[in-house]
mmCIF file of C-alpha atoms in Angstrom:
data_model
loop_
_atom_site.group_PDB
_atom_site.id
_atom_site.type_symbol
_atom_site.label_atom_id
_atom_site.label_comp_id
_atom_site.label_asym_id
_atom_site.label_seq_id
_atom_site.Cartn_x
_atom_site.Cartn_y
_atom_site.Cartn_z
ATOM 1 C CA MET N 299 -5.579 -31.569 -15.974
ATOM 2 C CA GLU N 300 -2.682 -32.181 -13.620
ATOM 3 C CA LYS N 301 -1.445 -29.175 -11.525
ATOM 4 C CA GLU N 302 1.887 -29.034 -13.525
ATOM 5 C CA LYS N 303 0.002 -27.957 -16.678
ATOM 6 C CA ARG N 304 -2.086 -25.298 -14.809
ATOM 7 C CA ILE N 305 -0.367 -22.067 -15.016
ATOM 8 C CA LEU N 306 -1.505 -18.615 -13.686
ATOM 9 C CA VAL N 307 -1.088 -15.614 -15.798
ATOM 10 C CA GLY N 308 -1.043 -12.076 -14.585
ATOM 11 C CA MET N 309 -3.378 -10.330 -17.160
ATOM 12 C CA SER N 310 -3.243 -6.724 -17.768
ATOM 13 C CA GLY N 311 -5.411 -6.772 -20.548
ATOM 14 C CA GLY N 312 -2.559 -5.420 -22.721
ATOM 15 C CA ILE N 313 -0.752 -6.795 -25.699
ATOM 16 C CA ASP N 314 2.070 -8.722 -23.849
ATOM 17 C CA SER N 315 -0.217 -10.685 -21.225
ATOM 18 C CA SER N 316 -2.757 -11.544 -24.048
ATOM 19 C CA ALA N 317 -0.069 -12.988 -26.183
ATOM 20 C CA THR N 318 1.298 -14.784 -23.042
ATOM 21 C CA CYS N 319 -2.122 -16.488 -22.514
ATOM 22 C CA ILE N 320 -2.615 -17.656 -26.139
ATOM 23 C CA MET N 321 0.953 -18.897 -26.571
ATOM 24 C CA LEU N 322 0.631 -20.947 -23.421
ATOM 25 C CA GLN N 323 -2.697 -22.249 -24.039
ATOM 26 C CA GLU N 324 -1.222 -23.405 -27.579
ATOM 27 C CA GLN N 325 1.584 -25.170 -25.596
ATOM 28 C CA GLY N 326 -0.968 -27.325 -23.890
ATOM 29 C CA TYR N 327 -1.331 -25.480 -20.617
ATOM 30 C CA GLU N 328 -4.592 -24.776 -18.716
ATOM 31 C CA VAL N 329 -4.266 -21.106 -18.381
ATOM 32 C CA VAL N 330 -5.938 -19.324 -15.335
ATOM 33 C CA GLY N 331 -5.866 -15.474 -15.474
ATOM 34 C CA VAL N 332 -5.825 -12.931 -12.652
ATOM 35 C CA THR N 333 -6.129 -9.218 -13.264
ATOM 36 C CA MET N 334 -5.232 -6.907 -10.243
ATOM 37 C CA ARG N 335 -6.991 -3.731 -9.674
ATOM 38 C CA THR N 336 -4.384 -1.583 -8.226
ATOM 39 C CA TRP N 337 -5.036 1.978 -8.966
ATOM 40 C CA ASP N 338 -8.012 3.898 -10.717
ATOM 41 C CA ILE N 339 -7.257 7.184 -12.623
ATOM 42 C CA PRO N 340 -9.780 8.586 -15.165
ATOM 43 C CA SER N 341 -7.571 7.442 -18.219
ATOM 44 C CA HIS N 342 -8.218 3.889 -17.269
ATOM 45 C CA PHE N 343 -11.997 4.548 -17.900
ATOM 46 C CA SER N 344 -13.403 4.914 -21.453
ATOM 47 C CA THR N 345 -16.875 5.927 -20.281
ATOM 48 C CA PRO N 346 -18.178 7.444 -16.986
ATOM 49 C CA GLU N 347 -20.592 4.632 -16.606
ATOM 50 C CA GLN N 348 -17.861 1.958 -16.354
ATOM 51 C CA GLU N 349 -17.454 0.189 -12.892
ATOM 52 C CA GLN N 350 -14.191 -1.298 -13.755
ATOM 53 C CA PRO N 351 -11.124 0.042 -15.620
ATOM 54 C CA ASP N 352 -10.573 -0.786 -19.181
ATOM 55 C CA GLU N 353 -7.823 -3.192 -18.407
ATOM 56 C CA ILE N 354 -10.084 -5.558 -16.360
ATOM 57 C CA LEU N 355 -12.817 -5.412 -19.150
ATOM 58 C CA GLU N 356 -10.276 -6.175 -21.825
ATOM 59 C CA ALA N 357 -8.730 -9.077 -19.776
ATOM 60 C CA LYS N 358 -12.291 -10.338 -19.099
ATOM 61 C CA ALA N 359 -13.100 -10.305 -22.921
ATOM 62 C CA LEU N 360 -9.823 -12.142 -23.769
ATOM 63 C CA ALA N 361 -10.545 -14.753 -21.070
ATOM 64 C CA GLU N 362 -13.973 -15.252 -22.404
ATOM 65 C CA ARG N 363 -12.833 -15.466 -25.956
ATOM 66 C CA LEU N 364 -10.132 -18.074 -25.049
ATOM 67 C CA GLY N 365 -12.259 -20.027 -22.756
ATOM 68 C CA ILE N 366 -9.973 -19.537 -19.567
ATOM 69 C CA GLU N 367 -10.887 -19.266 -15.991
ATOM 70 C CA HIS N 368 -10.555 -15.517 -14.997
ATOM 71 C CA HIS N 369 -10.283 -13.566 -11.593
ATOM 72 C CA VAL N 370 -10.139 -10.105 -10.441
ATOM 73 C CA ALA N 371 -7.946 -9.208 -7.316
ATOM 74 C CA ASP N 372 -9.177 -5.862 -6.019
ATOM 75 C CA VAL N 373 -5.917 -4.827 -4.198
ATOM 76 C CA ARG N 374 -6.489 -1.192 -4.397
ATOM 77 C CA GLU N 375 -6.063 -0.358 -0.770
ATOM 78 C CA GLU N 376 -2.845 -2.598 -0.173
ATOM 79 C CA PHE N 377 -1.276 -1.123 -3.345
ATOM 80 C CA ARG N 378 -1.818 2.185 -1.924
ATOM 81 C CA ASN N 379 -0.288 1.349 1.504
ATOM 82 C CA VAL N 380 2.734 -0.373 0.072
ATOM 83 C CA ILE N 381 3.884 0.772 -3.337
ATOM 84 C CA VAL N 382 2.237 4.348 -3.468
ATOM 85 C CA GLN N 383 3.388 5.147 0.034
ATOM 86 C CA TYR N 384 6.915 4.007 -0.792
ATOM 87 C CA PHE N 385 7.063 6.177 -3.827
ATOM 88 C CA ILE N 386 5.857 9.073 -1.570
ATOM 89 C CA ASP N 387 8.192 8.352 0.975
ATOM 90 C CA GLU N 388 11.337 8.084 -1.367
ATOM 91 C CA TYR N 389 10.725 11.647 -2.674
ATOM 92 C CA MET N 390 10.285 12.835 0.811
ATOM 93 C CA LYS N 391 13.780 11.508 1.712
ATOM 94 C CA GLY N 392 15.423 13.212 -1.359
ATOM 95 C CA ARG N 393 15.672 9.958 -3.381
ATOM 96 C CA THR N 394 14.275 8.935 -6.626
ATOM 97 C CA PRO N 395 12.187 5.752 -6.360
ATOM 98 C CA ASN N 396 11.961 2.778 -8.589
ATOM 99 C CA PRO N 397 8.231 1.802 -7.884
ATOM 100 C CA CYS N 398 8.187 -0.967 -10.522
ATOM 101 C CA VAL N 399 11.363 -2.563 -8.931
ATOM 102 C CA MET N 400 9.496 -2.585 -5.459
ATOM 103 C CA CYS N 401 6.071 -3.727 -7.028
ATOM 104 C CA ASN N 402 7.237 -6.886 -8.522
ATOM 105 C CA PRO N 403 8.636 -8.664 -5.088
ATOM 106 C CA LEU N 404 6.541 -6.886 -2.583
ATOM 107 C CA PHE N 405 3.397 -6.940 -4.562
ATOM 108 C CA LYS N 406 2.609 -8.315 -7.993
ATOM 109 C CA GLU N 407 4.555 -11.557 -7.887
ATOM 110 C CA ARG N 408 3.658 -12.194 -4.395
ATOM 111 C CA ILE N 409 0.033 -11.680 -4.963
ATOM 112 C CA LEU N 410 0.355 -13.946 -8.214
ATOM 113 C CA CYS N 411 1.977 -16.632 -5.931
ATOM 114 C CA GLU N 412 -1.023 -16.496 -3.645
ATOM 115 C CA TRP N 413 -3.567 -16.709 -6.384
ATOM 116 C CA ALA N 414 -1.567 -19.580 -7.923
ATOM 117 C CA ASP N 415 -1.809 -21.661 -4.601
ATOM 118 C CA ARG N 416 -5.366 -20.796 -4.326
ATOM 119 C CA THR N 417 -6.324 -21.938 -7.985
ATOM 120 C CA GLY N 418 -3.991 -24.955 -8.092
ATOM 121 C CA CYS N 419 -1.475 -23.676 -10.393
ATOM 122 C CA ALA N 420 2.115 -24.710 -10.175
ATOM 123 C CA GLN N 421 3.687 -22.072 -12.289
ATOM 124 C CA ILE N 422 3.203 -18.368 -12.920
ATOM 125 C CA ALA N 423 3.574 -16.556 -16.193
ATOM 126 C CA THR N 424 3.736 -12.957 -16.999
ATOM 127 C CA GLY N 425 4.685 -10.944 -20.240
ATOM 128 C CA HIS N 426 7.958 -9.541 -19.220
ATOM 129 C CA TYR N 427 10.551 -9.421 -21.891
ATOM 130 C CA CYS N 428 13.342 -11.468 -20.312
ATOM 131 C CA ARG N 429 14.405 -15.008 -20.032
ATOM 132 C CA LEU N 430 15.397 -17.429 -17.145
ATOM 133 C CA GLU N 431 18.463 -19.683 -16.851
ATOM 134 C CA ASP N 432 19.191 -22.415 -14.485
ATOM 135 C CA ARG N 433 22.666 -22.791 -13.021
ATOM 136 C CA LYS N 434 23.389 -25.352 -10.274
ATOM 137 C CA GLU N 435 20.944 -24.769 -7.710
ATOM 138 C CA HIS N 436 20.101 -21.129 -8.751
ATOM 139 C CA ARG N 437 17.562 -19.629 -11.264
ATOM 140 C CA TYR N 438 18.851 -16.341 -12.828
ATOM 141 C CA ILE N 439 16.965 -13.733 -14.859
ATOM 142 C CA VAL N 440 18.506 -13.096 -18.302
ATOM 143 C CA THR N 441 18.074 -10.320 -20.610
ATOM 144 C CA GLY N 442 15.276 -10.489 -23.208
ATOM 145 C CA ASP N 443 15.987 -10.914 -27.107
ATOM 146 C CA ASP N 444 14.478 -7.416 -27.549
ATOM 147 C CA PRO N 445 16.944 -4.912 -26.282
ATOM 148 C CA THR N 446 14.347 -1.995 -26.558
ATOM 149 C CA LYS N 447 11.899 -3.841 -24.285
ATOM 150 C CA ASP N 448 14.167 -5.829 -21.962
ATOM 151 C CA GLN N 449 12.717 -5.654 -18.622
ATOM 152 C CA SER N 450 15.291 -7.657 -16.684
ATOM 153 C CA TYR N 451 16.311 -4.365 -14.803
ATOM 154 C CA PHE N 452 13.087 -4.401 -12.832
ATOM 155 C CA LEU N 453 13.184 -7.985 -11.516
ATOM 156 C CA TRP N 454 16.443 -8.113 -9.456
ATOM 157 C CA LYS N 455 14.715 -8.096 -6.159
ATOM 158 C CA LEU N 456 12.647 -11.437 -7.098
ATOM 159 C CA PRO N 457 13.551 -14.134 -4.470
ATOM 160 C CA GLN N 458 14.453 -17.698 -5.521
ATOM 161 C CA GLU N 459 11.243 -19.218 -4.270
ATOM 162 C CA ILE N 460 9.311 -17.013 -6.763
ATOM 163 C CA LEU N 461 11.706 -17.116 -9.640
ATOM 164 C CA LYS N 462 11.526 -21.043 -9.715
ATOM 165 C CA ARG N 463 7.803 -20.709 -10.414
ATOM 166 C CA MET N 464 8.040 -18.214 -13.005
ATOM 167 C CA VAL N 465 7.725 -18.513 -16.778
ATOM 168 C CA PHE N 466 8.420 -15.742 -19.418
ATOM 169 C CA PRO N 467 7.032 -16.830 -22.547
ATOM 170 C CA LEU N 468 8.088 -13.695 -24.450
ATOM 171 C CA GLY N 469 11.662 -13.402 -23.527
ATOM 172 C CA GLY N 470 12.816 -14.757 -27.025
ATOM 173 C CA MET N 471 10.743 -12.404 -29.101
ATOM 174 C CA THR N 472 10.713 -8.787 -30.048
ATOM 175 C CA LYS N 473 7.795 -6.641 -29.661
ATOM 176 C CA THR N 474 7.232 -6.365 -33.339
ATOM 177 C CA GLU N 475 7.105 -10.249 -33.280
ATOM 178 C CA VAL N 476 4.593 -10.367 -30.585
ATOM 179 C CA ARG N 477 2.364 -7.959 -32.501
ATOM 180 C CA ALA N 478 2.642 -10.091 -35.675
ATOM 181 C CA TYR N 479 1.902 -13.318 -33.390
ATOM 182 C CA LEU N 480 -1.309 -11.594 -32.023
ATOM 183 C CA ALA N 481 -2.533 -10.526 -35.513
ATOM 184 C CA GLU N 482 -1.773 -14.003 -36.851
ATOM 185 C CA LYS N 483 -4.035 -15.557 -34.307
ATOM 186 C CA GLY N 484 -6.959 -13.237 -35.051
ATOM 187 C CA PHE N 485 -6.360 -10.410 -32.553
ATOM 188 C CA GLU N 486 -5.556 -7.571 -34.916
ATOM 189 C CA ALA N 487 -7.000 -4.884 -33.093
ATOM 190 C CA LYS N 488 -5.058 -6.000 -29.780
ATOM 191 C CA ALA N 489 -1.967 -6.263 -31.926
ATOM 192 C CA LYS N 490 -2.200 -2.569 -32.767
ATOM 193 C CA GLY N 491 -2.775 -1.467 -29.141
ATOM 194 C CA GLY N 492 -0.748 1.112 -27.401
ATOM 195 C CA GLU N 493 1.868 0.853 -24.853
ATOM 196 C CA SER N 494 1.074 1.127 -21.128
ATOM 197 C CA MET N 495 2.558 3.919 -18.906
ATOM 198 C CA GLU N 496 5.907 3.263 -17.278
ATOM 199 C CA VAL N 497 4.353 4.241 -13.790
ATOM 200 C CA CYS N 498 0.856 2.666 -13.808
ATOM 201 C CA PHE N 499 -0.404 5.162 -11.076
ATOM 202 C CA ILE N 500 1.045 8.446 -12.471
ATOM 203 C CA ASP N 501 -1.438 10.235 -14.805
ATOM 204 C CA LYS N 502 0.598 13.387 -15.279
ATOM 205 C CA ASP N 503 3.610 15.105 -13.444
ATOM 206 C CA TYR N 504 4.734 13.028 -10.410
ATOM 207 C CA ARG N 505 5.010 16.478 -8.485
ATOM 208 C CA ASP N 506 1.401 16.844 -8.975
ATOM 209 C CA PHE N 507 0.786 13.541 -7.700
ATOM 210 C CA LEU N 508 2.851 14.322 -4.549
ATOM 211 C CA ARG N 509 0.990 17.418 -4.034
ATOM 212 C CA GLU N 510 -2.453 15.505 -4.140
ATOM 213 C CA HIS N 511 -1.617 12.450 -2.222
ATOM 214 C CA CYS N 512 0.661 14.373 0.445
ATOM 215 C CA PRO N 513 -1.332 17.681 0.833
ATOM 216 C CA ASP N 514 1.056 19.205 3.372
ATOM 217 C CA ILE N 515 4.237 18.514 1.406
ATOM 218 C CA ASP N 516 4.806 22.076 0.855
ATOM 219 C CA GLU N 517 4.407 23.012 4.536
ATOM 220 C CA ARG N 518 6.497 20.227 5.548
ATOM 221 C CA ILE N 519 9.355 20.854 3.196
ATOM 222 C CA GLY N 520 9.146 24.471 2.385
ATOM 223 C CA THR N 521 11.343 26.381 -0.233
ATOM 224 C CA GLY N 522 15.088 25.965 0.063
ATOM 225 C CA TRP N 523 18.077 27.012 -1.842
ATOM 226 C CA PHE N 524 19.868 26.304 -4.939
ATOM 227 C CA VAL N 525 23.574 26.048 -4.183
ATOM 228 C CA ASP N 526 26.706 25.577 -6.432
ATOM 229 C CA SER N 527 29.489 23.009 -5.437
ATOM 230 C CA LYS N 528 31.037 25.375 -3.053
ATOM 231 C CA GLY N 529 27.831 25.925 -1.175
ATOM 232 C CA LEU N 530 27.127 29.408 -2.535
ATOM 233 C CA LYS N 531 23.465 30.302 -2.967
ATOM 234 C CA LEU N 532 22.287 30.635 -6.358
ATOM 235 C CA GLY N 533 18.411 31.245 -5.849
ATOM 236 C CA GLN N 534 15.473 29.566 -4.357
ATOM 237 C CA HIS N 535 13.809 26.287 -5.246
ATOM 238 C CA LYS N 536 10.437 25.093 -4.329
ATOM 239 C CA GLY N 537 11.363 22.017 -2.257
ATOM 240 C CA PHE N 538 13.902 19.252 -2.569
ATOM 241 C CA ALA N 539 11.274 16.611 -3.359
ATOM 242 C CA TYR N 540 10.486 18.225 -6.724
ATOM 243 C CA TYR N 541 13.996 17.606 -8.116
ATOM 244 C CA THR N 542 16.001 14.600 -9.241
ATOM 245 C CA ILE N 543 19.707 13.924 -10.013
ATOM 246 C CA GLY N 544 20.691 14.955 -13.587
ATOM 247 C CA GLN N 545 17.567 17.182 -13.914
ATOM 248 C CA ARG N 546 18.162 20.025 -16.375
ATOM 249 C CA LYS N 547 14.627 21.238 -17.442
ATOM 250 C CA GLY N 548 11.937 22.808 -15.090
ATOM 251 C CA LEU N 549 14.611 24.395 -12.622
ATOM 252 C CA GLU N 550 13.165 27.723 -13.163
ATOM 253 C CA ILE N 551 16.528 29.608 -12.469
ATOM 254 C CA ALA N 552 18.600 31.513 -15.023
ATOM 255 C CA LEU N 553 22.306 31.033 -14.504
ATOM 256 C CA GLY N 554 23.442 32.135 -18.186
ATOM 257 C CA ARG N 555 24.443 28.557 -18.779
ATOM 258 C CA PRO N 556 23.021 24.887 -18.779
ATOM 259 C CA ALA N 557 22.613 23.757 -15.191
ATOM 260 C CA TYR N 558 21.994 20.275 -13.862
ATOM 261 C CA VAL N 559 21.041 18.890 -10.428
ATOM 262 C CA LEU N 560 24.170 17.362 -8.930
ATOM 263 C CA LYS N 561 23.060 16.565 -5.283
ATOM 264 C CA ILE N 562 20.007 16.853 -3.143
ATOM 265 C CA ASN N 563 20.457 17.290 0.488
ATOM 266 C CA PRO N 564 16.987 16.754 2.233
ATOM 267 C CA ALA N 565 18.455 17.709 5.701
ATOM 268 C CA LYS N 566 19.302 21.034 4.590
ATOM 269 C CA ASN N 567 16.650 21.540 1.881
ATOM 270 C CA THR N 568 19.384 22.458 -0.702
ATOM 271 C CA VAL N 569 19.642 21.345 -4.279
ATOM 272 C CA MET N 570 23.197 21.638 -5.671
ATOM 273 C CA LEU N 571 23.673 22.817 -9.355
ATOM 274 C CA GLY N 572 26.442 22.434 -11.782
ATOM 275 C CA ASP N 573 27.520 21.472 -15.254
ATOM 276 C CA ALA N 574 27.284 18.184 -17.138
ATOM 277 C CA GLU N 575 31.138 17.416 -16.294
ATOM 278 C CA GLN N 576 30.413 17.523 -12.510
ATOM 279 C CA LEU N 577 27.655 14.838 -12.864
ATOM 280 C CA LYS N 578 30.351 12.264 -13.953
ATOM 281 C CA ALA N 579 31.452 9.615 -11.344
ATOM 282 C CA GLU N 580 34.218 7.068 -10.968
ATOM 283 C CA TYR N 581 32.594 5.258 -8.043
ATOM 284 C CA MET N 582 29.090 4.881 -6.379
ATOM 285 C CA LEU N 583 27.875 3.375 -3.111
ATOM 286 C CA VAL N 584 24.981 0.711 -3.164
ATOM 287 C CA GLU N 585 23.020 -0.433 -0.349
ATOM 288 C CA ASP N 586 20.296 -2.933 0.358
ATOM 289 C CA ILE N 587 21.917 -5.587 -2.079
ATOM 290 C CA ASN N 588 20.212 -8.795 -3.048
ATOM 291 C CA VAL N 589 22.765 -11.057 -4.807
ATOM 292 C CA ILE N 590 22.236 -14.737 -5.763
ATOM 293 C CA ASP N 591 25.991 -15.665 -5.450
ATOM 294 C CA LEU N 592 27.972 -12.918 -3.751
ATOM 295 C CA GLN N 593 31.402 -14.495 -4.521
ATOM 296 C CA GLU N 594 30.242 -14.776 -8.179
ATOM 297 C CA LEU N 595 29.712 -11.090 -8.021
ATOM 298 C CA LEU N 596 32.910 -10.065 -6.539
ATOM 299 C CA GLU N 597 34.988 -12.317 -8.860
ATOM 300 C CA CYS N 598 33.156 -11.845 -12.164
ATOM 301 C CA PRO N 599 35.681 -10.777 -14.889
ATOM 302 C CA ASP N 600 32.939 -9.285 -17.262
ATOM 303 C CA LEU N 601 30.770 -7.495 -14.596
ATOM 304 C CA SER N 602 28.657 -4.610 -15.804
ATOM 305 C CA VAL N 603 26.118 -2.437 -13.985
ATOM 306 C CA ARG N 604 22.877 -0.638 -15.170
ATOM 307 C CA ILE N 605 22.069 2.444 -13.050
ATOM 308 C CA ARG N 606 18.747 3.137 -14.546
ATOM 309 C CA TYR N 607 16.281 1.624 -16.806
ATOM 310 C CA ARG N 608 17.298 1.654 -20.662
ATOM 311 C CA SER N 609 20.725 2.881 -19.738
ATOM 312 C CA ARG N 610 23.651 0.953 -21.117
ATOM 313 C CA PRO N 611 25.516 -1.516 -18.904
ATOM 314 C CA ILE N 612 28.723 -0.094 -17.534
ATOM 315 C CA PRO N 613 31.800 -2.213 -16.975
ATOM 316 C CA CYS N 614 32.544 -2.216 -13.201
ATOM 317 C CA GLN N 615 34.204 -4.064 -10.313
ATOM 318 C CA VAL N 616 32.696 -4.244 -6.895
ATOM 319 C CA ILE N 617 34.162 -4.053 -3.390
ATOM 320 C CA LEU N 618 32.133 -5.586 -0.503
ATOM 321 C CA LEU N 619 32.053 -2.966 2.434
ATOM 322 C CA ASP N 620 29.934 -4.890 4.615
ATOM 323 C CA GLU N 621 26.848 -7.348 4.530
ATOM 324 C CA GLY N 622 24.574 -4.870 2.629
ATOM 325 C CA HIS N 623 26.815 -2.339 1.009
ATOM 326 C CA LEU N 624 29.049 -2.272 -2.143
ATOM 327 C CA LEU N 625 31.534 0.234 -3.477
ATOM 328 C CA VAL N 626 31.269 -0.054 -7.188
ATOM 329 C CA LYS N 627 34.161 1.260 -9.402
ATOM 330 C CA PHE N 628 33.265 2.207 -12.943
ATOM 331 C CA LYS N 629 35.559 1.207 -15.761
ATOM 332 C CA ALA N 630 33.851 3.371 -18.355
ATOM 333 C CA GLU N 631 32.034 6.758 -18.039
ATOM 334 C CA ALA N 632 29.090 6.956 -15.555
ATOM 335 C CA SER N 633 26.960 10.044 -14.821
ATOM 336 C CA ALA N 634 23.993 11.278 -12.781
ATOM 337 C CA ILE N 635 24.383 8.808 -9.982
ATOM 338 C CA THR N 636 20.860 8.938 -8.472
ATOM 339 C CA PRO N 637 19.975 7.706 -4.990
ATOM 340 C CA GLY N 638 16.886 5.595 -4.921
ATOM 341 C CA GLN N 639 17.381 4.109 -8.236
ATOM 342 C CA SER N 640 18.496 0.495 -8.895
ATOM 343 C CA ALA N 641 22.027 -0.654 -9.714
ATOM 344 C CA VAL N 642 21.533 -4.098 -11.375
ATOM 345 C CA PHE N 643 24.730 -6.221 -12.070
ATOM 346 C CA TYR N 644 25.048 -8.272 -15.067
ATOM 347 C CA ASP N 645 27.395 -11.071 -16.265
ATOM 348 C CA LYS N 646 26.908 -10.327 -19.957
ATOM 349 C CA GLY N 647 23.124 -10.882 -19.991
ATOM 350 C CA ARG N 648 22.723 -12.720 -16.761
ATOM 351 C CA VAL N 649 21.478 -10.803 -13.721
ATOM 352 C CA LEU N 650 23.630 -11.439 -10.716
ATOM 353 C CA GLY N 651 21.590 -9.270 -8.287
ATOM 354 C CA GLY N 652 21.184 -5.629 -7.453
ATOM 355 C CA GLY N 653 20.987 -2.941 -4.956
ATOM 356 C CA PHE N 654 19.648 0.588 -4.432
ATOM 357 C CA ILE N 655 22.047 3.484 -5.177
ATOM 358 C CA ALA N 656 22.737 5.045 -1.615
ATOM 359 C CA PHE N 657 23.456 8.784 -0.867
ATOM 360 C CA GLN N 658 27.127 9.291 -1.882
ATOM 361 C CA GLN N 659 28.249 11.172 1.454
ATOM 362 C CA GLY N 660 31.519 9.687 2.806
ATOM 363 C CA ILE N 661 32.414 7.976 -0.571
ATOM 364 C CA LYS N 662 35.825 9.928 -0.910
ATOM 365 C CA LYS N 663 36.858 8.535 2.447
ATOM 366 C CA LEU N 664 35.858 5.102 1.455
ATOM 367 C CA ILE N 665 37.759 5.288 -1.762
ATOM 368 C CA ALA N 666 40.804 6.409 -0.081
ATOM 369 C CA GLU N 667 40.614 3.463 2.354
ATOM 370 C CA ASN N 668 40.197 1.171 -0.534
ATOM 371 C CA GLU N 669 43.113 2.547 -2.372
ATOM 372 C CA GLU N 670 45.095 2.367 0.828
ATOM 373 C CA ARG N 671 44.139 -1.163 1.276
ATOM 374 C CA LYS N 672 45.337 -2.266 -2.303
ATOM 375 C CA HIS N 673 48.478 -0.425 -1.692
ATOM 376 C CA VAL N 674 49.162 -2.417 1.447
ATOM 377 C CA LEU N 675 48.343 -5.821 -0.156
ATOM 378 C CA SER N 676 50.560 -4.984 -3.057
ATOM 379 C CA SER N 677 53.455 -4.191 -0.700
ATOM 380 C CA THR N 678 53.169 -7.522 1.053
#
């Protein structure tokens, strides 16, 4: 079969990648599967005797049943050095990481490209719930038809050279339809399978994970102070890395009223607390941007931004500060602006690009400068 009809599928052994394999095979593709072994935790093994985790065994079984070529990529060491280290480093900087956002361009899709070249596959397919759209010379990610499963938010960092090889067969389906499709094809047990964890390498609480993989974290950070918006001390906390913006539960401090984390200052090891109203924001700073067409982003009349996975898109406009930074003005209510999380920009359902939410220090000065600039322009 010609190379154009050989397609590599990232097989996790789950519902979505299994449906992807079957669907592509029905469409006449010669499917090649690769399963990445990234991280071993006890819940990934059904029996103590297993040498490989469940997902690899399930992917192998599916490949054998479908008669497709299958490979296992043992990338545990690299995953630890790249993705897990990023996760730890971000918390140590007082930020809240997006491991899935980083994993796609830096790790999974890059490795899939390498395996596609190795196995003679022109294209790469995954079970992501999103679609693709070609405009002029660019390829854009578009939200999937199932709003509860849409995964476009996680893919904004994918470069064009990878996107132009990608195929997302499930983008036009809902999860319910995918389950029904698998059952119809004789994979009833698979169709009834459970969902995978949101962060694949976290088995319990992320704080326990940090302590396990960074044993000296408590010595390096130490206890610090909860403070209010005026800087007054409210009580001690366990260390800034154990908190995230917007957090209300697990603070272990009694103030006689609901309290939320407003800001984290890693330099001073302080965590600012306040009420829900204080979490609201009219602007935010975004850094490390990756945008397909910057002019389109700046001039888009229907621009919106999602500031966390599953959050609603918020209408906005953006001001370019310099090559890698944007000032975002919200046109509707926004809350809990969290450094380290992704800000993903949409024109209706089409992803124009994204960036990481920055620490918001100095934003008042930038807002004032922007308002002054607008005043000068309107006066001329």
